[in-house]
Short mmCIF file of C-alpha atoms in Angstrom, two decimals:
data_model
loop_
_atom_site.label_atom_id
_atom_site.label_comp_id
_atom_site.label_asym_id
_atom_site.label_seq_id
_atom_site.Cartn_x
_atom_site.Cartn_y
_atom_site.Cartn_z
CA MET S 1 50.69 147.86 77.69
CA ASN S 2 47.89 145.81 78.53
CA PHE S 3 47.24 143.03 80.95
CA ASP S 4 48.17 140.37 78.45
CA ASP S 5 51.39 141.72 77.88
CA LEU S 6 52.47 142.09 81.34
CA LYS S 7 51.47 138.38 81.90
CA ASN S 8 53.38 137.36 78.79
CA GLU S 9 56.43 139.06 80.22
CA TRP S 10 55.82 137.73 83.72
CA ASN S 11 55.48 134.30 82.40
CA ALA S 12 58.67 134.64 80.25
CA ASP S 13 60.82 136.06 83.39
CA ASN S 14 59.54 132.91 85.48
CA ALA S 15 60.37 130.72 82.70
CA GLU S 16 64.17 132.30 82.32
CA ALA S 17 64.39 132.24 86.55
CA ASN S 18 63.55 128.38 86.16
CA ASN S 19 66.10 127.27 83.30
CA VAL S 20 69.00 129.23 85.67
CA SER S 21 68.14 127.50 88.83
CA GLU S 22 68.00 124.10 86.59
CA ALA S 23 71.47 124.74 85.34
CA MET S 24 72.65 125.97 88.69
CA LEU S 25 71.42 122.44 90.14
CA LYS S 26 73.14 121.03 87.62
CA VAL S 27 76.56 122.78 88.25
CA LYS S 28 76.15 121.80 91.88
CA GLU S 29 75.58 118.39 91.04
CA ALA S 30 78.59 118.23 88.94
CA ARG S 31 80.47 119.89 91.99
CA THR S 32 80.14 116.68 94.43
CA PRO S 33 82.28 114.12 92.09
CA ILE S 34 84.98 117.15 91.47
CA ASP S 35 85.24 117.50 95.34
CA ILE S 36 85.72 113.93 95.60
CA ILE S 37 88.38 113.94 93.02
CA ARG S 38 90.18 116.65 94.53
CA ARG S 39 90.38 114.63 97.81
CA LYS S 40 91.42 111.14 95.71
CA MET S 41 94.09 113.34 94.54
CA LYS S 42 95.24 114.75 97.83
CA HIS S 43 95.15 111.23 99.43
CA GLU S 44 97.15 109.47 96.78
CA PHE S 45 99.77 112.23 96.79
CA ASN S 46 100.28 111.29 99.91
CA TYR S 47 100.53 107.45 99.94
CA GLN S 48 102.71 107.51 96.79
CA ILE S 49 105.34 109.69 99.05
CA VAL S 50 104.85 106.90 101.64
CA VAL S 51 105.46 104.41 99.00
CA LEU S 52 108.75 106.34 97.48
CA VAL S 53 110.11 106.51 101.16
CA ILE S 54 109.47 102.50 101.73
CA MET S 55 111.07 101.83 98.23
CA ALA S 56 114.11 103.74 99.53
CA LEU S 57 114.88 101.53 102.40
CA LEU S 58 113.96 98.08 100.30
CA PRO S 59 117.83 97.69 99.41
CA TYR S 60 118.54 97.59 103.11
CA CYS S 61 115.73 95.84 104.46
CA PHE S 62 116.92 92.72 101.87
CA ASN S 63 120.54 93.08 102.70
CA PHE S 64 121.45 93.70 98.86
CA SER S 65 124.52 93.52 98.16
CA ALA S 66 127.07 96.67 97.68
CA ASN S 67 126.94 96.35 93.43
CA MET S 68 122.88 95.51 93.42
CA LYS S 69 122.59 98.56 96.01
CA HIS S 70 124.14 100.60 93.30
CA ILE S 71 121.92 99.34 90.52
CA TYR S 72 118.85 99.67 92.60
CA LEU S 73 119.66 103.14 93.72
CA ALA S 74 119.71 103.96 89.73
CA PHE S 75 116.83 102.39 88.92
CA TYR S 76 115.33 104.25 92.09
CA ALA S 77 116.67 107.41 90.92
CA ILE S 78 114.79 106.94 87.29
CA THR S 79 111.32 105.90 89.11
CA CYS S 80 111.40 109.43 91.32
CA GLY S 81 112.53 111.15 88.14
CA PHE S 82 109.27 109.87 86.34
CA THR S 83 107.27 110.26 89.43
CA ALA S 84 108.07 113.97 89.57
CA TYR S 85 107.26 114.98 86.99
CA TYR S 86 103.99 113.41 86.89
CA PHE S 87 103.66 114.89 90.27
CA LEU S 88 103.99 118.47 88.83
CA LYS S 89 101.63 117.73 86.41
CA PHE S 90 99.15 116.66 88.73
CA TYR S 91 99.59 119.12 91.15
CA ARG S 92 99.14 122.13 88.88
CA PHE S 93 96.09 120.50 87.77
CA TYR S 94 94.92 120.26 91.46
CA LYS S 95 96.00 123.59 92.36
CA ASN S 96 94.54 125.44 89.29
CA SER S 97 91.09 123.39 89.81
CA TYR S 98 90.84 125.47 92.67
CA ASP S 99 91.06 128.60 90.90
CA MET S 100 88.57 128.29 88.69
CA SER S 101 84.94 129.20 88.99
CA LEU S 102 82.79 126.06 89.11
CA ASP S 103 79.28 127.64 88.38
CA SER S 104 79.84 127.71 84.93
CA ARG S 105 79.73 125.10 82.11
CA LYS S 106 82.82 126.10 80.60
CA SER S 107 84.77 125.34 84.17
CA ILE S 108 83.20 122.06 84.55
CA LEU S 109 84.21 121.06 80.81
CA TRP S 110 87.92 122.30 81.46
CA PHE S 111 87.94 120.47 84.57
CA TYR S 112 86.65 117.39 82.98
CA TYR S 113 89.00 117.25 80.00
CA GLU S 114 92.26 117.92 81.65
CA MET S 115 91.02 115.29 84.49
CA LYS S 116 90.83 112.80 81.44
CA LEU S 117 94.30 113.96 80.26
CA ASN S 118 95.38 113.32 83.90
CA ILE S 119 94.24 109.87 84.22
CA GLU S 120 96.08 108.92 81.11
CA LEU S 121 99.27 110.44 82.34
CA TYR S 122 98.64 108.48 85.59
CA LYS S 123 97.91 105.30 83.50
CA ALA S 124 101.35 105.77 81.68
CA LEU S 125 103.30 106.04 84.90
CA THR S 126 101.77 103.19 86.26
CA TYR S 127 102.96 101.10 83.48
CA ILE S 128 106.63 102.90 82.97
CA VAL S 129 107.07 102.05 87.22
CA ALA S 130 105.83 98.25 86.34
CA PHE S 131 108.21 97.99 83.70
CA ILE S 132 111.06 99.22 85.48
CA GLY S 133 110.49 97.07 88.40
CA PHE S 134 110.16 94.26 85.82
CA ALA S 135 113.74 95.10 84.55
CA PHE S 136 115.43 95.28 88.08
CA ILE S 137 114.21 92.12 89.37
CA ALA S 138 115.22 90.49 85.94
CA ILE S 139 118.64 92.29 86.71
CA TYR S 140 118.73 90.79 90.35
CA LEU S 141 117.82 87.07 89.29
CA PHE S 142 120.47 87.31 86.49
CA VAL S 143 123.43 88.75 89.33
CA GLU S 144 122.44 87.69 92.14
CA LYS S 145 120.95 84.28 91.54
CA ALA S 146 122.49 83.16 88.29
CA SER S 147 123.45 79.67 88.81
CA ILE S 148 119.44 79.32 90.02
CA PHE S 149 118.12 81.32 87.43
CA ALA S 150 120.25 79.49 84.53
CA ARG S 151 119.02 76.37 85.58
CA ILE S 152 115.25 77.28 85.65
CA VAL S 153 115.16 79.23 82.59
CA GLY S 154 117.33 76.43 80.93
CA LYS S 155 114.76 74.00 81.23
CA LEU S 156 111.95 76.09 80.18
CA SER S 157 110.69 76.86 76.37
CA PRO S 158 111.14 80.00 74.69
CA VAL S 159 107.38 80.04 73.97
CA TYR S 160 106.68 79.58 77.43
CA ILE S 161 108.58 82.62 78.53
CA LEU S 162 107.51 84.67 75.76
CA LEU S 163 103.79 83.62 77.39
CA ASN S 164 104.48 84.59 80.49
CA CYS S 165 105.94 88.04 79.81
CA PHE S 166 102.68 88.66 77.66
CA ILE S 167 100.63 87.65 80.63
CA SER S 168 102.29 89.82 82.89
CA ILE S 169 101.90 92.92 80.74
CA LEU S 170 98.50 92.19 80.45
CA ILE S 171 97.70 91.86 83.86
CA ILE S 172 99.29 95.11 84.44
CA GLY S 173 97.03 96.45 82.26
CA VAL S 174 93.72 94.93 83.19
CA ILE S 175 94.70 95.98 86.94
CA THR S 176 95.95 99.61 86.08
CA GLU S 177 92.89 100.19 83.73
CA LEU S 178 90.43 99.02 86.55
CA TRP S 179 92.28 101.17 89.34
CA ALA S 180 92.66 104.14 87.23
CA TRP S 181 88.44 103.51 86.76
CA TYR S 182 87.94 102.44 90.59
CA TYR S 183 89.63 105.68 91.72
CA TYR S 184 88.86 108.20 89.78
CA GLY S 185 86.80 107.25 86.20
CA LYS S 186 83.45 106.28 87.63
CA TYR S 187 83.43 110.04 89.48
CA LEU S 188 84.83 111.73 85.91
CA LYS S 189 81.48 109.50 84.21
CA ARG S 190 79.30 111.77 86.63
CA VAL S 191 80.86 114.90 85.97
CA GLN S 192 80.67 113.96 81.95
CA LYS S 193 77.24 113.14 82.60
CA VAL S 194 76.19 116.88 83.94
CA VAL S 195 78.11 118.40 80.55
CA ASP S 196 76.03 116.34 78.33
CA GLU S 197 72.82 117.51 80.33
CA LEU S 198 73.89 121.10 80.36
CA ASP S 199 75.17 120.41 76.39
CA PHE S 200 71.87 119.30 75.35
CA GLU S 201 69.65 122.12 77.65
CA ASN S 202 71.96 124.24 75.38
#
């Protein structure tokens, strides 16, 4: 083997080492937003437990009648059922994200797509809980404030009522989308950027 062959091999080894180190830098770059997302998931779990406990106390804070307490508890049980399903899915993903090896593109890709799916589940749960809340408020007004509510509704046109319902749904949708983006989406976008860069290099 002559000097030129040795030089070529040496350069090839150096180029390969540079490629590996660049890929590793990209992987390390993905770790930061992944760690932020994990931390936010843990915080949100705690927040939602606190909210569920507060919700359980609402009938006693607002002195609901016996009938309304039973109705509220039925709605609360439905809400807890949907939330428990969401918690289970989110918790499994959270635990599995610690079991994976984050030094490979495949693992980062897995995290990205699973988190994307969990964000959609998160948004769906928000819509469900919001509509359960609206349904309870409607029943409360019909049962507890029937005479006042009937007088108010009697003065409003059906078009106005429908328009208000549509705007309320739209507001819930916009708030949910913005919150999901602010809390998780922007960090997931950073993970996607790293995945795209790794794909481009391969």
